[in-house]
């Protein structure tokens, strides 16, 4: 995936067979399962930004993205094309991010001012189309504040916040992607919003105190 020796062959996933989803069958039309190349080219940037929002350090992003697409390549034949692709991909990204965060708990990284900006620090081979802008954040300073605040939120709650409030995915799709009960996710979302608000207020207070000195 990173263009080096580790890159995964861009093979075509098997076409959707008789075991298509009930939703597709009921509609009389089963969506075509995308090829690995289509998924990679169309969604690499979204996965990269998702990993950053899930808290993967910048130094680990390339390796984490590589791991995500290794899993995608292996699991794509099992993907249900009747369901949205993006939540499925970001569900995989969340699991990979959790593992990277576990491995790097002993590290400390200062969040740089260019984090979360459109196209920031992406590899030169990264496709740049197909990813919507984060409409909830209209400037770099607010993006930075959000990222720093998210770092203070429990990972499971943070994951739901990112997928629902930032990415805008429906809760049933998130539940399917994460394999977690919807009611559990709503509880995490409520607590996560409370925690995020408290974190933002704390950071703004600290910034005001620092600026007044």
PDB file of C-alpha atoms in Angstrom:
ATOM      1  CA  UNK A   1       0.000   0.000   0.000  1.00  0.00           C
ATOM      2  CA  UNK A   2       2.879   2.389   0.737  1.00  0.00           C
ATOM      3  CA  UNK A   3       4.378   1.816  -2.695  1.00  0.00           C
ATOM      4  CA  UNK A   4       7.292  -0.221  -1.328  1.00  0.00           C
ATOM      5  CA  UNK A   5       7.941  -3.902  -0.937  1.00  0.00           C
ATOM      6  CA  UNK A   6       5.043  -4.267   1.482  1.00  0.00           C
ATOM      7  CA  UNK A   7       2.373  -3.126  -0.956  1.00  0.00           C
ATOM      8  CA  UNK A   8      -0.617  -5.441  -1.306  1.00  0.00           C
ATOM      9  CA  UNK A   9      -1.510  -6.646  -4.809  1.00  0.00           C
ATOM     10  CA  UNK A  10      -4.533  -4.780  -6.120  1.00  0.00           C
ATOM     11  CA  UNK A  11      -6.532  -7.870  -6.963  1.00  0.00           C
ATOM     12  CA  UNK A  12     -10.208  -7.862  -7.851  1.00  0.00           C
ATOM     13  CA  UNK A  13     -12.573  -9.062  -5.149  1.00  0.00           C
ATOM     14  CA  UNK A  14     -14.990 -11.846  -6.114  1.00  0.00           C
ATOM     15  CA  UNK A  15     -18.263 -10.663  -7.568  1.00  0.00           C
ATOM     16  CA  UNK A  16     -21.340 -10.737  -5.355  1.00  0.00           C
ATOM     17  CA  UNK A  17     -22.806 -14.217  -5.411  1.00  0.00           C
ATOM     18  CA  UNK A  18     -26.139 -15.789  -4.512  1.00  0.00           C
ATOM     19  CA  UNK A  19     -25.657 -15.039  -0.816  1.00  0.00           C
ATOM     20  CA  UNK A  20     -26.441 -11.368  -1.333  1.00  0.00           C
ATOM     21  CA  UNK A  21     -28.031  -9.288   1.420  1.00  0.00           C
ATOM     22  CA  UNK A  22     -31.730  -9.199   2.116  1.00  0.00           C
ATOM     23  CA  UNK A  23     -31.782  -5.452   1.480  1.00  0.00           C
ATOM     24  CA  UNK A  24     -30.336  -5.882  -1.998  1.00  0.00           C
ATOM     25  CA  UNK A  25     -32.607  -8.794  -2.803  1.00  0.00           C
ATOM     26  CA  UNK A  26     -35.707  -6.929  -1.645  1.00  0.00           C
ATOM     27  CA  UNK A  27     -34.816  -3.997  -3.877  1.00  0.00           C
ATOM     28  CA  UNK A  28     -34.258  -6.330  -6.813  1.00  0.00           C
ATOM     29  CA  UNK A  29     -30.739  -5.042  -7.372  1.00  0.00           C
ATOM     30  CA  UNK A  30     -27.565  -6.017  -5.522  1.00  0.00           C
ATOM     31  CA  UNK A  31     -24.866  -3.313  -5.632  1.00  0.00           C
ATOM     32  CA  UNK A  32     -21.607  -4.459  -7.160  1.00  0.00           C
ATOM     33  CA  UNK A  33     -18.841  -5.178  -4.694  1.00  0.00           C
ATOM     34  CA  UNK A  34     -15.973  -2.743  -5.381  1.00  0.00           C
ATOM     35  CA  UNK A  35     -12.524  -3.989  -6.251  1.00  0.00           C
ATOM     36  CA  UNK A  36      -9.648  -3.480  -3.844  1.00  0.00           C
ATOM     37  CA  UNK A  37      -8.169  -0.897  -6.217  1.00  0.00           C
ATOM     38  CA  UNK A  38     -11.427   1.074  -6.213  1.00  0.00           C
ATOM     39  CA  UNK A  39     -11.594   0.999  -2.435  1.00  0.00           C
ATOM     40  CA  UNK A  40      -7.976   2.054  -2.027  1.00  0.00           C
ATOM     41  CA  UNK A  41      -8.070   4.836  -4.615  1.00  0.00           C
ATOM     42  CA  UNK A  42     -11.420   6.173  -3.481  1.00  0.00           C
ATOM     43  CA  UNK A  43     -11.036   5.962   0.295  1.00  0.00           C
ATOM     44  CA  UNK A  44      -7.367   6.063   1.263  1.00  0.00           C
ATOM     45  CA  UNK A  45      -7.507   9.698   2.297  1.00  0.00           C
ATOM     46  CA  UNK A  46     -10.615   9.153   4.435  1.00  0.00           C
ATOM     47  CA  UNK A  47      -8.904   6.238   6.194  1.00  0.00           C
ATOM     48  CA  UNK A  48      -5.764   8.337   6.742  1.00  0.00           C
ATOM     49  CA  UNK A  49      -7.736  11.209   8.302  1.00  0.00           C
ATOM     50  CA  UNK A  50      -9.856   8.746  10.273  1.00  0.00           C
ATOM     51  CA  UNK A  51      -6.768   7.174  11.805  1.00  0.00           C
ATOM     52  CA  UNK A  52      -5.519  10.627  12.808  1.00  0.00           C
ATOM     53  CA  UNK A  53      -8.857  11.443  14.405  1.00  0.00           C
ATOM     54  CA  UNK A  54      -8.780   8.106  16.237  1.00  0.00           C
ATOM     55  CA  UNK A  55      -5.506   9.225  17.793  1.00  0.00           C
ATOM     56  CA  UNK A  56      -2.769   7.501  15.779  1.00  0.00           C
ATOM     57  CA  UNK A  57       0.468   9.492  16.033  1.00  0.00           C
ATOM     58  CA  UNK A  58       1.668  11.137  12.842  1.00  0.00           C
ATOM     59  CA  UNK A  59       4.818   9.019  12.853  1.00  0.00           C
ATOM     60  CA  UNK A  60       2.648   5.854  12.800  1.00  0.00           C
ATOM     61  CA  UNK A  61       0.051   6.913  10.221  1.00  0.00           C
ATOM     62  CA  UNK A  62       1.668   5.299   7.197  1.00  0.00           C
ATOM     63  CA  UNK A  63       2.131   1.964   8.971  1.00  0.00           C
ATOM     64  CA  UNK A  64      -1.397   2.099  10.385  1.00  0.00           C
ATOM     65  CA  UNK A  65      -2.912   2.869   6.980  1.00  0.00           C
ATOM     66  CA  UNK A  66      -0.933  -0.031   5.507  1.00  0.00           C
ATOM     67  CA  UNK A  67      -2.345  -2.351   8.184  1.00  0.00           C
ATOM     68  CA  UNK A  68      -5.896  -1.142   7.543  1.00  0.00           C
ATOM     69  CA  UNK A  69      -5.715  -1.970   3.858  1.00  0.00           C
ATOM     70  CA  UNK A  70      -4.117  -5.341   4.527  1.00  0.00           C
ATOM     71  CA  UNK A  71      -7.249  -6.153   6.546  1.00  0.00           C
ATOM     72  CA  UNK A  72      -9.485  -4.628   3.872  1.00  0.00           C
ATOM     73  CA  UNK A  73      -7.843  -6.779   1.192  1.00  0.00           C
ATOM     74  CA  UNK A  74      -8.418  -9.901   3.282  1.00  0.00           C
ATOM     75  CA  UNK A  75     -12.006  -9.103   4.289  1.00  0.00           C
ATOM     76  CA  UNK A  76     -13.333  -7.482   1.128  1.00  0.00           C
ATOM     77  CA  UNK A  77     -14.872 -10.733  -0.189  1.00  0.00           C
ATOM     78  CA  UNK A  78     -17.027 -10.778   2.970  1.00  0.00           C
ATOM     79  CA  UNK A  79     -18.103  -7.131   2.709  1.00  0.00           C
ATOM     80  CA  UNK A  80     -21.857  -6.708   2.139  1.00  0.00           C
ATOM     81  CA  UNK A  81     -22.169  -4.205  -0.752  1.00  0.00           C
ATOM     82  CA  UNK A  82     -25.736  -3.415   0.293  1.00  0.00           C
ATOM     83  CA  UNK A  83     -24.247  -1.583   3.302  1.00  0.00           C
ATOM     84  CA  UNK A  84     -22.317   1.735   3.221  1.00  0.00           C
ATOM     85  CA  UNK A  85     -18.617   1.203   2.589  1.00  0.00           C
ATOM     86  CA  UNK A  86     -17.181   4.121   4.572  1.00  0.00           C
ATOM     87  CA  UNK A  87     -18.378   3.024   8.055  1.00  0.00           C
ATOM     88  CA  UNK A  88     -17.072  -0.479   7.351  1.00  0.00           C
ATOM     89  CA  UNK A  89     -13.653   0.917   6.438  1.00  0.00           C
ATOM     90  CA  UNK A  90     -13.517   3.243   9.426  1.00  0.00           C
ATOM     91  CA  UNK A  91     -14.590   0.420  11.717  1.00  0.00           C
ATOM     92  CA  UNK A  92     -11.473  -1.442  10.593  1.00  0.00           C
ATOM     93  CA  UNK A  93      -9.436   1.753  10.998  1.00  0.00           C
ATOM     94  CA  UNK A  94     -10.717   2.162  14.570  1.00  0.00           C
ATOM     95  CA  UNK A  95      -9.554  -1.342  15.512  1.00  0.00           C
ATOM     96  CA  UNK A  96      -6.132  -0.735  13.965  1.00  0.00           C
ATOM     97  CA  UNK A  97      -5.898   2.636  15.729  1.00  0.00           C
ATOM     98  CA  UNK A  98      -6.731   1.013  19.058  1.00  0.00           C
ATOM     99  CA  UNK A  99      -3.867  -1.435  18.611  1.00  0.00           C
ATOM    100  CA  UNK A 100      -1.405   1.298  17.634  1.00  0.00           C
ATOM    101  CA  UNK A 101      -2.438   3.403  20.612  1.00  0.00           C
ATOM    102  CA  UNK A 102      -1.971   0.427  22.918  1.00  0.00           C
ATOM    103  CA  UNK A 103       1.542  -0.126  21.594  1.00  0.00           C
ATOM    104  CA  UNK A 104       2.480   3.535  21.891  1.00  0.00           C
ATOM    105  CA  UNK A 105       1.108   4.368  25.338  1.00  0.00           C
ATOM    106  CA  UNK A 106       4.613   5.060  26.556  1.00  0.00           C
ATOM    107  CA  UNK A 107       5.143   7.708  23.885  1.00  0.00           C
ATOM    108  CA  UNK A 108       4.256  11.372  23.980  1.00  0.00           C
ATOM    109  CA  UNK A 109       3.623  13.504  20.931  1.00  0.00           C
ATOM    110  CA  UNK A 110       2.758  17.181  20.763  1.00  0.00           C
ATOM    111  CA  UNK A 111      -0.090  17.834  18.344  1.00  0.00           C
ATOM    112  CA  UNK A 112       1.216  20.074  15.568  1.00  0.00           C
ATOM    113  CA  UNK A 113      -0.700  23.089  14.300  1.00  0.00           C
ATOM    114  CA  UNK A 114      -1.268  21.597  10.860  1.00  0.00           C
ATOM    115  CA  UNK A 115      -3.124  18.530  12.119  1.00  0.00           C
ATOM    116  CA  UNK A 116      -6.489  17.705  10.582  1.00  0.00           C
ATOM    117  CA  UNK A 117      -6.178  20.252   7.789  1.00  0.00           C
ATOM    118  CA  UNK A 118      -7.338  19.163   4.355  1.00  0.00           C
ATOM    119  CA  UNK A 119      -4.647  17.024   2.725  1.00  0.00           C
ATOM    120  CA  UNK A 120      -2.081  17.646   5.490  1.00  0.00           C
ATOM    121  CA  UNK A 121       0.966  15.366   5.505  1.00  0.00           C
ATOM    122  CA  UNK A 122      -0.464  12.796   3.149  1.00  0.00           C
ATOM    123  CA  UNK A 123       1.941  10.656   1.116  1.00  0.00           C
ATOM    124  CA  UNK A 124       2.506  11.897  -2.421  1.00  0.00           C
ATOM    125  CA  UNK A 125       0.749   8.844  -3.903  1.00  0.00           C
ATOM    126  CA  UNK A 126      -2.464   9.443  -1.942  1.00  0.00           C
ATOM    127  CA  UNK A 127      -5.655   9.907  -3.999  1.00  0.00           C
ATOM    128  CA  UNK A 128      -7.170  13.310  -3.159  1.00  0.00           C
ATOM    129  CA  UNK A 129     -10.703  12.894  -4.461  1.00  0.00           C
ATOM    130  CA  UNK A 130     -13.862  11.606  -2.852  1.00  0.00           C
ATOM    131  CA  UNK A 131     -13.518  12.945   0.694  1.00  0.00           C
ATOM    132  CA  UNK A 132     -15.797  15.690   1.941  1.00  0.00           C
ATOM    133  CA  UNK A 133     -14.515  18.577   4.038  1.00  0.00           C
ATOM    134  CA  UNK A 134     -15.253  18.664   7.752  1.00  0.00           C
ATOM    135  CA  UNK A 135     -18.060  21.226   7.680  1.00  0.00           C
ATOM    136  CA  UNK A 136     -18.314  21.392  11.460  1.00  0.00           C
ATOM    137  CA  UNK A 137     -14.881  23.010  11.688  1.00  0.00           C
ATOM    138  CA  UNK A 138     -14.237  26.074   9.589  1.00  0.00           C
ATOM    139  CA  UNK A 139     -10.670  26.995  10.507  1.00  0.00           C
ATOM    140  CA  UNK A 140      -7.356  25.481  11.505  1.00  0.00           C
ATOM    141  CA  UNK A 141      -7.497  26.721  15.094  1.00  0.00           C
ATOM    142  CA  UNK A 142     -10.823  25.009  15.793  1.00  0.00           C
ATOM    143  CA  UNK A 143      -9.593  21.822  14.144  1.00  0.00           C
ATOM    144  CA  UNK A 144      -6.565  21.819  16.398  1.00  0.00           C
ATOM    145  CA  UNK A 145      -8.707  22.458  19.470  1.00  0.00           C
ATOM    146  CA  UNK A 146     -11.011  19.581  18.552  1.00  0.00           C
ATOM    147  CA  UNK A 147      -8.117  17.194  18.035  1.00  0.00           C
ATOM    148  CA  UNK A 148      -6.537  18.087  21.357  1.00  0.00           C
ATOM    149  CA  UNK A 149      -9.874  17.710  23.113  1.00  0.00           C
ATOM    150  CA  UNK A 150     -10.522  14.331  21.488  1.00  0.00           C
ATOM    151  CA  UNK A 151      -7.202  13.138  22.919  1.00  0.00           C
ATOM    152  CA  UNK A 152      -8.741  13.569  26.371  1.00  0.00           C
ATOM    153  CA  UNK A 153     -11.805  11.421  25.616  1.00  0.00           C
ATOM    154  CA  UNK A 154     -11.976   7.666  26.264  1.00  0.00           C
ATOM    155  CA  UNK A 155     -11.139   5.801  23.049  1.00  0.00           C
ATOM    156  CA  UNK A 156     -14.461   3.939  22.682  1.00  0.00           C
ATOM    157  CA  UNK A 157     -16.418   7.165  23.181  1.00  0.00           C
ATOM    158  CA  UNK A 158     -14.060   9.020  20.881  1.00  0.00           C
ATOM    159  CA  UNK A 159     -14.632   6.432  18.149  1.00  0.00           C
ATOM    160  CA  UNK A 160     -18.398   6.974  18.204  1.00  0.00           C
ATOM    161  CA  UNK A 161     -17.959  10.752  18.272  1.00  0.00           C
ATOM    162  CA  UNK A 162     -15.736  10.616  15.204  1.00  0.00           C
ATOM    163  CA  UNK A 163     -17.956   8.244  13.261  1.00  0.00           C
ATOM    164  CA  UNK A 164     -21.279   9.880  14.162  1.00  0.00           C
ATOM    165  CA  UNK A 165     -20.688  13.571  14.905  1.00  0.00           C
ATOM    166  CA  UNK A 166     -17.720  14.254  12.627  1.00  0.00           C
ATOM    167  CA  UNK A 167     -18.101  11.727   9.811  1.00  0.00           C
ATOM    168  CA  UNK A 168     -21.900  11.858   9.956  1.00  0.00           C
ATOM    169  CA  UNK A 169     -22.630   8.127   9.693  1.00  0.00           C
ATOM    170  CA  UNK A 170     -25.921   6.622  10.876  1.00  0.00           C
ATOM    171  CA  UNK A 171     -25.786   4.790  14.195  1.00  0.00           C
ATOM    172  CA  UNK A 172     -27.073   1.447  12.807  1.00  0.00           C
ATOM    173  CA  UNK A 173     -24.231   1.464  10.251  1.00  0.00           C
ATOM    174  CA  UNK A 174     -21.711   2.280  12.975  1.00  0.00           C
ATOM    175  CA  UNK A 175     -23.085  -0.507  15.162  1.00  0.00           C
ATOM    176  CA  UNK A 176     -22.722  -2.987  12.308  1.00  0.00           C
ATOM    177  CA  UNK A 177     -19.189  -1.821  11.510  1.00  0.00           C
ATOM    178  CA  UNK A 178     -18.004  -1.957  15.129  1.00  0.00           C
ATOM    179  CA  UNK A 179     -20.089  -5.010  16.032  1.00  0.00           C
ATOM    180  CA  UNK A 180     -21.471  -3.186  19.072  1.00  0.00           C
ATOM    181  CA  UNK A 181     -25.093  -2.875  20.237  1.00  0.00           C
ATOM    182  CA  UNK A 182     -26.783   0.364  19.113  1.00  0.00           C
ATOM    183  CA  UNK A 183     -27.959   1.221  22.632  1.00  0.00           C
ATOM    184  CA  UNK A 184     -24.413   0.849  23.909  1.00  0.00           C
ATOM    185  CA  UNK A 185     -23.184   3.207  21.203  1.00  0.00           C
ATOM    186  CA  UNK A 186     -25.806   5.823  22.043  1.00  0.00           C
ATOM    187  CA  UNK A 187     -24.709   5.676  25.679  1.00  0.00           C
ATOM    188  CA  UNK A 188     -21.084   6.137  24.626  1.00  0.00           C
ATOM    189  CA  UNK A 189     -22.077   9.026  22.358  1.00  0.00           C
ATOM    190  CA  UNK A 190     -23.918  10.862  25.136  1.00  0.00           C
ATOM    191  CA  UNK A 191     -21.036  10.468  27.567  1.00  0.00           C
ATOM    192  CA  UNK A 192     -18.513  11.232  24.848  1.00  0.00           C
ATOM    193  CA  UNK A 193     -20.215  14.522  23.999  1.00  0.00           C
ATOM    194  CA  UNK A 194     -20.192  15.466  27.682  1.00  0.00           C
ATOM    195  CA  UNK A 195     -16.511  14.560  27.984  1.00  0.00           C
ATOM    196  CA  UNK A 196     -15.597  16.414  24.796  1.00  0.00           C
ATOM    197  CA  UNK A 197     -17.396  19.571  25.910  1.00  0.00           C
ATOM    198  CA  UNK A 198     -15.591  19.442  29.246  1.00  0.00           C
ATOM    199  CA  UNK A 199     -12.256  18.890  27.500  1.00  0.00           C
ATOM    200  CA  UNK A 200     -12.785  21.835  25.146  1.00  0.00           C
ATOM    201  CA  UNK A 201     -13.736  24.112  28.039  1.00  0.00           C
ATOM    202  CA  UNK A 202     -10.692  22.970  30.021  1.00  0.00           C
ATOM    203  CA  UNK A 203      -8.327  23.590  27.109  1.00  0.00           C
ATOM    204  CA  UNK A 204      -9.819  27.014  26.407  1.00  0.00           C
ATOM    205  CA  UNK A 205      -9.532  27.975  30.062  1.00  0.00           C
ATOM    206  CA  UNK A 206      -5.926  26.832  30.183  1.00  0.00           C
ATOM    207  CA  UNK A 207      -5.192  28.772  27.004  1.00  0.00           C
ATOM    208  CA  UNK A 208      -6.780  31.931  28.434  1.00  0.00           C
ATOM    209  CA  UNK A 209      -4.802  31.652  31.649  1.00  0.00           C
ATOM    210  CA  UNK A 210      -1.583  31.115  29.705  1.00  0.00           C
ATOM    211  CA  UNK A 211      -2.335  34.055  27.423  1.00  0.00           C
ATOM    212  CA  UNK A 212      -2.981  36.397  30.354  1.00  0.00           C
ATOM    213  CA  UNK A 213       0.432  35.817  31.885  1.00  0.00           C
TER     214      UNK A 213
END
